[in-house]
Amino acid sequence: MIEIKNLTKIYKTSRKEKCIAVNDVSLTLPSSGMIFVTGKSGSGKSTLLNMIGTLDNITSGDIIVDGVSFKKFKEKDFQEYRSSYLGFIFQDFLLLEELTVKENISIALKISGSEDEEYLNEIIKRVELDGKEDKFPNELSGGQRQRVAIARSLVKKPNMLLCDEPTGNLDYKTSKQILDILKEESKTKLVIVVSHNTEDAENYAVRIIELMDGKIVKD
């Protein structure tokens, strides 16, 4: 379970001006389920996701993970949180072009301290990439590349998936395939999807959190 308490993120845009990207947000998120965070560009949804994922520092407030406050985390705790508790899925895939599908996925497996070849193959089948293990990213479609990114996250056996516009570069049919995979994963883990697509949110989310100007306007 994730508890977010009075979370605020302020960016300094100049010596005298500042931007409040996230403004005193409090939430309690369950250990499983598919939750969409929606809102227009600049509403603070990606910033909120980045603070949960420790990609952005917190200006004030706190995040509590399974009863343990970020304020009590040491650097090794943050490293473990990022490497094993979380899985990240981004709009731009972020694959290593010189590595094959299997190599891109196995890197994450090794970082998590495992070399379970059987589980690696299981994940490849789960995202329907079996038969494409030896292909390079430039030989894949956009949807297949995103499946590699999902597999790279899943192979770590994370408790939570953080997805920032995971279907933003995909067509409707491929987007549905990716969201179907994420929905299935949400049965056993928390999946947070940042998206501007309200239709996808209505079709897939068990909970929709809407942000505007850094504040929750609908939950």
XYZ file of N, CA and C in Angstrom:
657
model
N 0.840 -1.202 0.000
C 0.000 0.000 0.000
C 0.874 1.251 0.000
N 0.454 2.253 -0.754
C 1.173 3.519 -0.853
C 0.318 4.624 -0.235
N 0.878 5.316 0.728
C 0.209 6.480 1.309
C 0.947 7.746 0.886
N 0.210 8.682 0.329
C 0.777 9.963 -0.091
C 0.175 11.040 0.800
N 1.043 11.749 1.498
C 0.558 12.718 2.491
C 1.051 14.127 2.174
N 0.110 15.003 1.853
C 0.397 16.437 1.652
C 1.595 16.666 0.734
N 1.602 15.923 -0.375
C 2.742 15.954 -1.286
C 2.741 17.229 -2.128
N 3.886 17.897 -2.153
C 4.025 19.142 -2.915
C 5.351 19.141 -3.661
N 5.306 19.617 -4.892
C 6.521 19.789 -5.683
C 6.521 21.187 -6.279
N 7.579 21.948 -5.960
C 7.716 23.314 -6.460
C 9.005 23.411 -7.277
N 8.859 23.900 -8.492
C 10.013 24.162 -9.350
C 10.278 25.667 -9.373
N 11.535 26.032 -9.267
C 11.890 27.445 -9.416
C 12.120 27.736 -10.897
N 11.351 28.664 -11.431
C 11.492 29.003 -12.845
C 12.428 30.198 -13.045
N 12.608 30.989 -12.009
C 13.557 32.107 -12.017
C 13.838 32.453 -10.556
N 14.611 33.489 -10.334
C 14.943 33.864 -8.956
C 13.712 34.258 -8.158
N 12.734 34.842 -8.814
C 11.564 35.345 -8.105
C 10.303 34.524 -8.352
N 10.299 33.716 -9.416
C 9.099 32.980 -9.767
C 9.254 31.488 -9.495
N 8.136 30.847 -9.228
C 8.138 29.412 -8.996
C 6.860 28.795 -9.566
N 6.952 27.507 -9.833
C 5.807 26.761 -10.374
C 5.463 25.641 -9.395
N 4.223 25.645 -8.931
C 3.774 24.567 -8.043
C 3.171 23.472 -8.918
N 3.953 22.427 -9.169
C 3.516 21.358 -10.076
C 2.539 20.405 -9.403
N 2.789 20.088 -8.150
C 1.880 19.265 -7.343
C 1.651 20.006 -6.038
N 0.371 20.153 -5.656
C 0.019 21.071 -4.579
C -0.764 20.366 -3.463
N -0.049 19.917 -2.434
C -0.671 19.375 -1.223
C -1.611 18.203 -1.529
N -1.097 17.210 -2.236
C -1.894 16.043 -2.635
C -1.780 14.934 -1.592
N -2.919 14.382 -1.209
C -2.949 13.245 -0.283
C -3.803 12.133 -0.894
N -3.264 10.916 -0.859
C -3.942 9.750 -1.447
C -3.533 8.495 -0.701
N -4.386 7.502 -0.728
C -4.006 6.159 -0.302
C -4.277 5.220 -1.465
N -3.251 4.493 -1.882
C -3.348 3.616 -3.039
C -3.221 2.167 -2.591
N -4.038 1.266 -3.137
C -4.042 -0.134 -2.709
C -2.836 -0.900 -3.255
N -2.743 -2.155 -2.873
C -1.615 -2.983 -3.303
C -1.835 -3.607 -4.679
N -3.059 -3.495 -5.206
C -3.324 -4.001 -6.560
C -4.447 -3.185 -7.179
N -4.617 -3.374 -8.495
C -5.637 -2.624 -9.218
C -5.011 -1.676 -10.221
N -5.816 -1.249 -11.185
C -5.346 -0.358 -12.242
C -5.937 1.029 -12.019
N -5.081 1.976 -11.698
C -5.507 3.330 -11.362
C -4.981 4.293 -12.421
N -5.861 5.090 -12.972
C -5.474 6.101 -13.947
C -5.378 7.459 -13.263
N -4.322 8.195 -13.600
C -4.178 9.595 -13.194
C -4.310 10.427 -14.461
N -5.365 11.220 -14.542
C -5.658 11.968 -15.756
C -5.580 13.469 -15.502
N -5.641 14.208 -16.579
C -5.586 15.667 -16.501
C -4.908 16.220 -17.737
N -5.100 17.498 -17.976
C -4.501 18.141 -19.136
C -2.992 18.272 -18.955
N -2.309 18.590 -20.038
C -0.874 18.830 -19.971
C -0.584 19.935 -18.960
N 0.384 19.681 -18.077
C 0.723 20.664 -17.063
C -0.085 20.548 -15.788
N -0.927 19.516 -15.691
C -1.776 19.365 -14.503
C -1.023 18.785 -13.305
N 0.158 18.205 -13.561
C 0.970 17.656 -12.478
C 0.973 16.140 -12.397
N 0.312 15.475 -13.351
C 0.172 14.025 -13.254
C 1.521 13.292 -13.401
N 2.346 13.705 -14.355
C 3.649 13.045 -14.516
C 4.578 13.365 -13.354
N 4.485 14.586 -12.830
C 5.306 14.956 -11.674
C 4.945 14.099 -10.473
N 3.647 13.869 -10.264
C 3.209 13.011 -9.171
C 3.773 11.605 -9.340
N 3.691 11.065 -10.544
C 4.221 9.730 -10.826
C 5.724 9.685 -10.573
N 6.421 10.747 -11.005
C 7.878 10.786 -10.853
C 8.306 10.853 -9.395
N 7.503 11.510 -8.552
C 7.839 11.541 -7.126
C 7.612 10.173 -6.480
N 6.545 9.485 -6.892
C 6.327 8.125 -6.386
C 7.491 7.225 -6.805
N 7.994 7.453 -8.017
C 9.098 6.648 -8.535
C 10.476 7.159 -8.191
N 10.551 8.208 -7.396
C 11.804 8.849 -6.949
C 12.628 9.437 -8.102
N 11.982 9.722 -9.222
C 12.670 10.401 -10.316
C 12.695 11.909 -10.086
N 11.787 12.398 -9.234
C 11.748 13.800 -8.823
C 11.826 13.863 -7.301
N 12.563 14.851 -6.790
C 12.614 15.055 -5.350
C 11.303 15.672 -4.854
N 10.991 15.414 -3.598
C 9.799 15.960 -2.960
C 10.147 17.292 -2.302
N 9.328 18.319 -2.575
C 9.546 19.599 -1.910
C 9.051 19.537 -0.469
N 7.852 19.024 -0.267
C 7.326 18.815 1.081
C 6.285 17.712 1.044
N 5.955 17.180 2.233
C 5.042 16.053 2.312
C 5.807 14.745 2.409
N 5.110 13.633 2.224
C 5.747 12.333 2.426
C 5.059 11.263 1.593
N 5.816 10.219 1.288
C 5.287 9.003 0.668
C 5.648 7.844 1.583
N 4.663 7.016 1.913
C 4.870 5.894 2.826
C 4.583 4.608 2.064
N 5.579 3.754 1.978
C 5.484 2.505 1.213
C 5.414 1.333 2.175
N 4.290 0.633 2.176
C 4.096 -0.516 3.064
C 4.470 -0.172 4.499
N 4.058 1.018 4.930
C 4.267 1.427 6.310
C 5.577 2.118 6.615
N 6.448 2.245 5.621
C 7.762 2.870 5.840
C 7.845 4.194 5.081
N 8.140 5.264 5.799
C 8.208 6.604 5.221
C 9.462 6.795 4.384
N 9.324 7.528 3.273
C 10.497 7.919 2.486
C 11.512 8.645 3.365
N 11.043 9.350 4.375
C 11.937 10.118 5.244
C 12.875 9.220 6.040
N 12.500 7.948 6.146
C 13.344 6.988 6.861
C 14.221 6.170 5.917
N 14.002 6.340 4.608
C 14.794 5.606 3.621
C 16.233 6.108 3.614
N 17.168 5.166 3.578
C 18.563 5.487 3.288
C 18.770 5.271 1.787
N 19.939 5.645 1.282
C 20.179 5.528 -0.159
C 20.015 4.094 -0.644
N 20.466 3.127 0.140
C 20.332 1.714 -0.267
C 18.860 1.291 -0.335
N 18.028 1.912 0.526
C 16.596 1.618 0.494
C 15.958 2.140 -0.790
N 16.369 3.366 -1.192
C 15.858 3.924 -2.446
C 16.316 3.084 -3.641
N 17.553 2.627 -3.601
C 18.066 1.805 -4.699
C 17.288 0.502 -4.819
N 16.994 -0.115 -3.683
C 16.236 -1.368 -3.687
C 14.801 -1.124 -4.145
N 14.234 -0.016 -3.701
C 12.870 0.363 -4.098
C 12.771 0.519 -5.611
N 13.750 1.203 -6.202
C 13.739 1.424 -7.655
C 14.037 0.148 -8.428
N 14.957 -0.665 -7.915
C 15.413 -1.825 -8.685
C 14.491 -3.030 -8.594
N 13.748 -3.155 -7.478
C 12.930 -4.359 -7.333
C 11.458 -4.087 -7.037
N 11.136 -3.037 -6.278
C 9.743 -2.779 -5.923
C 8.969 -2.185 -7.099
N 9.661 -1.354 -7.889
C 9.018 -0.620 -8.987
C 9.359 -1.186 -10.349
N 8.417 -1.022 -11.266
C 8.682 -1.213 -12.683
C 8.217 0.034 -13.415
N 9.051 0.578 -14.290
C 8.716 1.788 -15.039
C 8.394 1.439 -16.487
N 7.350 2.062 -17.017
C 7.019 1.932 -18.436
C 6.750 3.332 -18.971
N 7.521 3.733 -19.985
C 7.430 5.085 -20.512
C 6.856 5.084 -21.928
N 6.479 6.259 -22.379
C 5.925 6.419 -23.723
C 6.941 6.076 -24.806
N 8.207 6.382 -24.555
C 9.233 6.257 -25.591
C 10.038 4.955 -25.531
N 9.564 3.967 -24.774
C 10.113 2.606 -24.740
C 11.490 2.518 -24.059
N 12.455 3.387 -24.469
C 13.791 3.441 -23.864
C 14.511 2.095 -23.929
N 14.502 1.488 -25.108
C 15.219 0.234 -25.317
C 16.638 0.512 -25.790
N 17.521 -0.440 -25.544
C 18.897 -0.350 -26.047
C 18.913 -0.959 -27.449
N 19.145 -0.108 -28.447
C 18.987 -0.521 -29.847
C 19.986 -1.591 -30.274
N 21.150 -1.654 -29.595
C 22.179 -2.613 -29.993
C 21.964 -3.994 -29.376
N 20.933 -4.120 -28.530
C 20.653 -5.398 -27.882
C 19.382 -6.026 -28.441
N 19.322 -7.341 -28.402
C 18.129 -8.057 -28.860
C 17.000 -7.912 -27.834
N 15.837 -8.395 -28.226
C 14.679 -8.394 -27.316
C 15.036 -9.082 -25.999
N 15.582 -10.275 -26.105
C 15.900 -11.044 -24.902
C 16.968 -10.362 -24.069
N 17.948 -9.776 -24.710
C 19.019 -9.094 -23.982
C 18.498 -7.849 -23.273
N 17.600 -7.104 -23.919
C 17.003 -5.925 -23.287
C 16.256 -6.309 -22.011
N 15.567 -7.425 -22.062
C 14.783 -7.863 -20.901
C 15.678 -8.454 -19.819
N 16.682 -9.218 -20.236
C 17.525 -9.910 -19.255
C 18.389 -8.951 -18.448
N 18.664 -7.758 -18.989
C 19.415 -6.764 -18.227
C 18.704 -6.445 -16.919
N 17.399 -6.235 -16.999
C 16.615 -5.927 -15.797
C 16.622 -7.106 -14.830
N 16.593 -8.315 -15.365
C 16.623 -9.511 -14.526
C 17.934 -9.573 -13.741
N 19.040 -9.273 -14.412
C 20.346 -9.328 -13.750
C 20.488 -8.228 -12.704
N 19.940 -7.047 -13.012
C 19.990 -5.941 -12.040
C 19.257 -6.315 -10.762
N 18.189 -7.079 -10.888
C 17.419 -7.495 -9.712
C 18.110 -8.625 -8.949
N 19.248 -9.101 -9.489
C 20.023 -10.120 -8.796
C 19.644 -11.537 -9.133
N 18.941 -11.728 -10.250
C 18.489 -13.061 -10.630
C 18.984 -13.418 -12.024
N 19.110 -14.718 -12.274
C 19.437 -15.204 -13.615
C 18.516 -16.367 -13.973
N 17.253 -16.212 -13.613
C 16.256 -17.257 -13.805
C 15.805 -17.281 -15.266
N 16.457 -18.097 -16.049
C 16.178 -18.195 -17.481
C 14.757 -18.678 -17.753
N 14.275 -19.572 -16.929
C 12.923 -20.108 -17.106
C 11.886 -19.001 -16.922
N 12.084 -18.170 -15.894
C 11.137 -17.081 -15.654
C 11.227 -16.027 -16.758
N 12.430 -15.774 -17.246
C 12.623 -14.848 -18.357
C 11.809 -15.293 -19.569
N 11.889 -16.567 -19.901
C 11.133 -17.099 -21.039
C 9.626 -17.040 -20.793
N 9.227 -17.234 -19.536
C 7.813 -17.152 -19.175
C 7.267 -15.737 -19.419
N 8.056 -14.738 -19.036
C 7.640 -13.347 -19.225
C 7.555 -13.009 -20.713
N 8.502 -13.490 -21.495
C 8.496 -13.244 -22.944
C 7.218 -13.809 -23.571
N 6.812 -14.990 -23.129
C 5.562 -15.582 -23.629
C 4.348 -14.795 -23.142
N 4.404 -14.300 -21.904
C 3.269 -13.579 -21.319
C 2.927 -12.333 -22.126
N 3.955 -11.668 -22.665
C 3.705 -10.454 -23.462
C 3.697 -10.760 -24.965
N 3.639 -12.054 -25.293
C 3.489 -12.516 -26.681
C 4.646 -12.079 -27.581
N 5.857 -12.255 -27.068
C 7.054 -11.961 -27.862
C 7.855 -13.229 -28.178
N 7.305 -14.395 -27.834
C 8.026 -15.632 -28.141
C 8.163 -15.766 -29.661
N 9.368 -16.130 -30.058
C 9.694 -16.185 -31.483
C 10.402 -14.931 -31.965
N 10.416 -13.898 -31.132
C 11.072 -12.639 -31.511
C 12.244 -12.301 -30.579
N 12.680 -13.283 -29.805
C 13.723 -13.060 -28.801
C 15.024 -12.505 -29.385
N 15.346 -12.903 -30.613
C 16.632 -12.527 -31.199
C 16.552 -11.323 -32.140
N 15.382 -10.714 -32.229
C 15.238 -9.523 -33.061
C 15.740 -8.290 -32.298
N 16.140 -7.282 -33.059
C 16.575 -6.017 -32.481
C 15.409 -5.029 -32.510
N 15.440 -4.019 -31.635
C 14.315 -3.074 -31.559
C 13.903 -2.468 -32.890
N 14.881 -2.192 -33.781
C 14.529 -1.564 -35.058
C 13.829 -2.520 -36.023
N 13.709 -3.786 -35.622
C 12.987 -4.772 -36.423
C 11.563 -5.002 -35.894
N 11.185 -4.241 -34.872
C 9.895 -4.439 -34.221
C 8.943 -3.285 -34.495
N 7.656 -3.562 -34.368
C 6.643 -2.511 -34.444
C 6.630 -1.737 -33.120
N 5.909 -0.618 -33.102
C 5.804 0.163 -31.878
C 5.195 -0.630 -30.732
N 4.157 -1.393 -31.036
C 3.524 -2.204 -30.014
C 4.440 -3.281 -29.463
N 5.220 -3.903 -30.341
C 6.167 -4.925 -29.907
C 7.272 -4.316 -29.046
N 7.704 -3.119 -29.406
C 8.732 -2.435 -28.613
C 8.196 -2.125 -27.213
N 6.931 -1.715 -27.146
C 6.359 -1.429 -25.826
C 6.201 -2.714 -25.016
N 5.938 -3.828 -25.682
C 5.854 -5.104 -24.979
C 7.205 -5.493 -24.389
N 8.278 -5.182 -25.120
C 9.626 -5.422 -24.575
C 9.819 -4.592 -23.308
N 9.389 -3.333 -23.358
C 9.514 -2.450 -22.195
C 8.703 -2.984 -21.015
N 7.515 -3.503 -21.295
C 6.691 -4.078 -20.228
C 7.369 -5.323 -19.654
N 7.855 -6.185 -20.527
C 8.535 -7.402 -20.067
C 9.760 -7.059 -19.232
N 10.485 -6.035 -19.630
C 11.677 -5.594 -18.889
C 11.299 -5.186 -17.467
N 10.125 -4.604 -17.304
C 9.656 -4.228 -15.974
C 9.134 -5.438 -15.198
N 8.383 -6.295 -15.876
C 7.767 -7.433 -15.198
C 8.773 -8.466 -14.723
N 9.885 -8.581 -15.414
C 10.838 -9.640 -15.096
C 11.467 -9.433 -13.713
N 11.372 -8.214 -13.192
C 11.885 -7.928 -11.848
C 10.897 -8.339 -10.758
N 9.711 -8.800 -11.138
C 8.631 -9.149 -10.204
C 8.297 -7.964 -9.292
N 7.981 -6.815 -9.884
C 7.731 -5.622 -9.072
C 6.382 -5.677 -8.356
N 6.265 -4.898 -7.298
C 4.985 -4.746 -6.598
C 4.101 -3.710 -7.277
N 4.734 -2.815 -8.046
C 3.998 -1.696 -8.626
C 4.584 -1.338 -9.983
N 3.704 -1.052 -10.948
C 4.109 -0.569 -12.262
C 3.701 0.890 -12.388
N 4.658 1.743 -12.757
C 4.398 3.158 -13.004
C 4.479 3.393 -14.500
N 3.361 3.785 -15.101
C 3.267 3.869 -16.559
C 2.937 5.305 -16.974
N 3.864 5.956 -17.660
C 3.665 7.345 -18.079
C 3.319 7.384 -19.567
N 2.036 7.582 -19.868
C 1.531 7.603 -21.248
C 2.037 6.379 -22.032
N 1.796 5.161 -21.526
C 2.375 3.968 -22.157
C 1.864 3.679 -23.556
N 0.721 4.273 -23.941
C 0.179 4.044 -25.285
C 0.201 5.320 -26.130
N 0.926 6.326 -25.679
C 0.921 7.627 -26.354
C 1.426 7.596 -27.782
N 2.298 6.629 -28.115
C 2.856 6.539 -29.465
C 2.242 5.409 -30.287
N 1.126 4.871 -29.814
C 0.565 3.681 -30.455
C -0.814 3.939 -31.039
N -1.172 3.146 -32.057
C -2.510 3.264 -32.639
C -3.540 2.614 -31.713
N -4.815 2.772 -32.054
C -5.906 2.322 -31.177
C -5.825 0.818 -30.894
N -5.666 0.010 -31.930
C -5.659 -1.442 -31.757
C -4.491 -1.884 -30.881
N -3.311 -1.337 -31.150
C -2.126 -1.706 -30.378
C -2.236 -1.204 -28.946
N -2.803 -0.012 -28.779
C -3.003 0.542 -27.434
C -3.862 -0.399 -26.596
N -4.919 -0.909 -27.204
C -5.807 -1.833 -26.487
C -5.060 -3.090 -26.063
N -4.195 -3.607 -26.925
C -3.423 -4.798 -26.583
C -2.506 -4.541 -25.387
N -1.868 -3.374 -25.377
C -0.968 -3.020 -24.278
C -1.757 -2.839 -22.984
N -2.894 -2.161 -23.056
C -3.713 -1.935 -21.868
C -4.302 -3.242 -21.336
N -4.604 -4.170 -22.238
C -5.088 -5.485 -21.810
C -4.018 -6.214 -20.990
N -2.768 -6.118 -21.422
C -1.664 -6.734 -20.671
C -1.541 -6.096 -19.295
N -1.579 -4.769 -19.246
C -1.451 -4.061 -17.970
C -2.632 -4.364 -17.046
N -3.817 -4.488 -17.620
C -4.999 -4.817 -16.823
C -4.844 -6.188 -16.181
N -4.341 -7.134 -16.935
C -4.122 -8.482 -16.394
C -3.114 -8.444 -15.246
N -2.048 -7.649 -15.420
C -1.035 -7.537 -14.360
C -1.592 -6.875 -13.113
N -2.584 -6.014 -13.283
C -3.143 -5.277 -12.139
C -3.924 -6.180 -11.183
N -4.150 -7.415 -11.569
C -4.826 -8.358 -10.676
C -3.942 -8.724 -9.485
N -2.626 -8.615 -9.673
C -1.688 -9.031 -8.618
C -0.766 -7.911 -8.158
N -0.815 -6.744 -8.804
C 0.057 -5.638 -8.414
C -0.640 -4.317 -8.707
N -0.122 -3.260 -8.120
C -0.671 -1.933 -8.384
C -0.107 -1.406 -9.699
N -0.995 -0.983 -10.590
C -0.598 -0.399 -11.871
C -1.148 1.030 -11.917
N -0.246 2.008 -11.951
C -0.643 3.411 -12.036
C -0.332 3.900 -13.444
N -1.356 4.370 -14.134
C -1.209 4.828 -15.515
C -1.499 6.322 -15.585
N -0.516 7.090 -15.998
C -0.721 8.508 -16.283
C -1.146 8.621 -17.739
N -2.273 9.279 -17.979
C -2.787 9.373 -19.344
C -3.701 10.582 -19.494
N -3.714 11.141 -20.707
C -4.674 12.198 -21.031
C -5.925 11.601 -21.673
N -5.908 10.278 -21.897
C -6.990 9.607 -22.613
C -8.088 9.175 -21.633
N -9.139 9.953 -21.544
C -10.210 9.666 -20.595
C -11.012 8.419 -20.986
N -11.070 8.122 -22.284
C -11.795 6.926 -22.728
C -11.110 5.660 -22.223
N -9.778 5.630 -22.327
C -9.041 4.480 -21.797
C -9.255 4.359 -20.296
N -9.235 5.483 -19.618
C -9.445 5.475 -18.163
C -10.809 4.886 -17.823
N -11.836 5.301 -18.533
C -13.184 4.806 -18.271
C -13.298 3.307 -18.540
N -12.569 2.829 -19.550
C -12.670 1.426 -19.947
C -11.848 0.482 -19.071
N -10.758 0.980 -18.498
C -9.817 0.078 -17.827
C -9.620 0.322 -16.331
N -9.842 1.519 -15.870
C -9.476 1.848 -14.491
C -10.501 1.354 -13.472
N -10.012 0.956 -12.310
C -10.893 0.717 -11.171
C -11.061 2.021 -10.376
N -10.186 2.974 -10.670
C -10.231 4.278 -9.993
C -9.570 5.303 -10.900
N -10.197 6.472 -11.012
C -9.657 7.552 -11.832
C -9.424 8.765 -10.934
N -8.183 9.254 -10.950
C -7.821 10.444 -10.179
C -7.510 11.551 -11.180
N -8.264 12.619 -11.138
C -8.062 13.725 -12.075
C -7.378 14.895 -11.375
N -6.328 15.393 -12.018
C -5.587 16.533 -11.489
C -5.818 17.774 -12.340
N -5.783 18.912 -11.693
C -5.807 20.206 -12.373
C -4.977 21.182 -11.546
N -4.030 21.826 -12.193
C -3.160 22.788 -11.511
C -2.533 22.186 -10.247
N -2.148 20.923 -10.341
C -1.433 20.278 -9.243
C -2.301 19.771 -8.118
N -3.610 19.927 -8.220
C -4.518 19.488 -7.167
C -5.479 18.421 -7.683
N -5.965 17.581 -6.789
C -6.977 16.592 -7.151
C -8.316 17.286 -7.249
N -8.960 17.175 -8.411
C -10.281 17.771 -8.586
C -11.370 16.701 -8.673
N -10.942 15.441 -8.860
C -11.921 14.343 -8.919
C -11.221 13.051 -8.576
N -11.867 12.228 -7.782
C -11.293 10.947 -7.388
C -12.426 9.923 -7.283
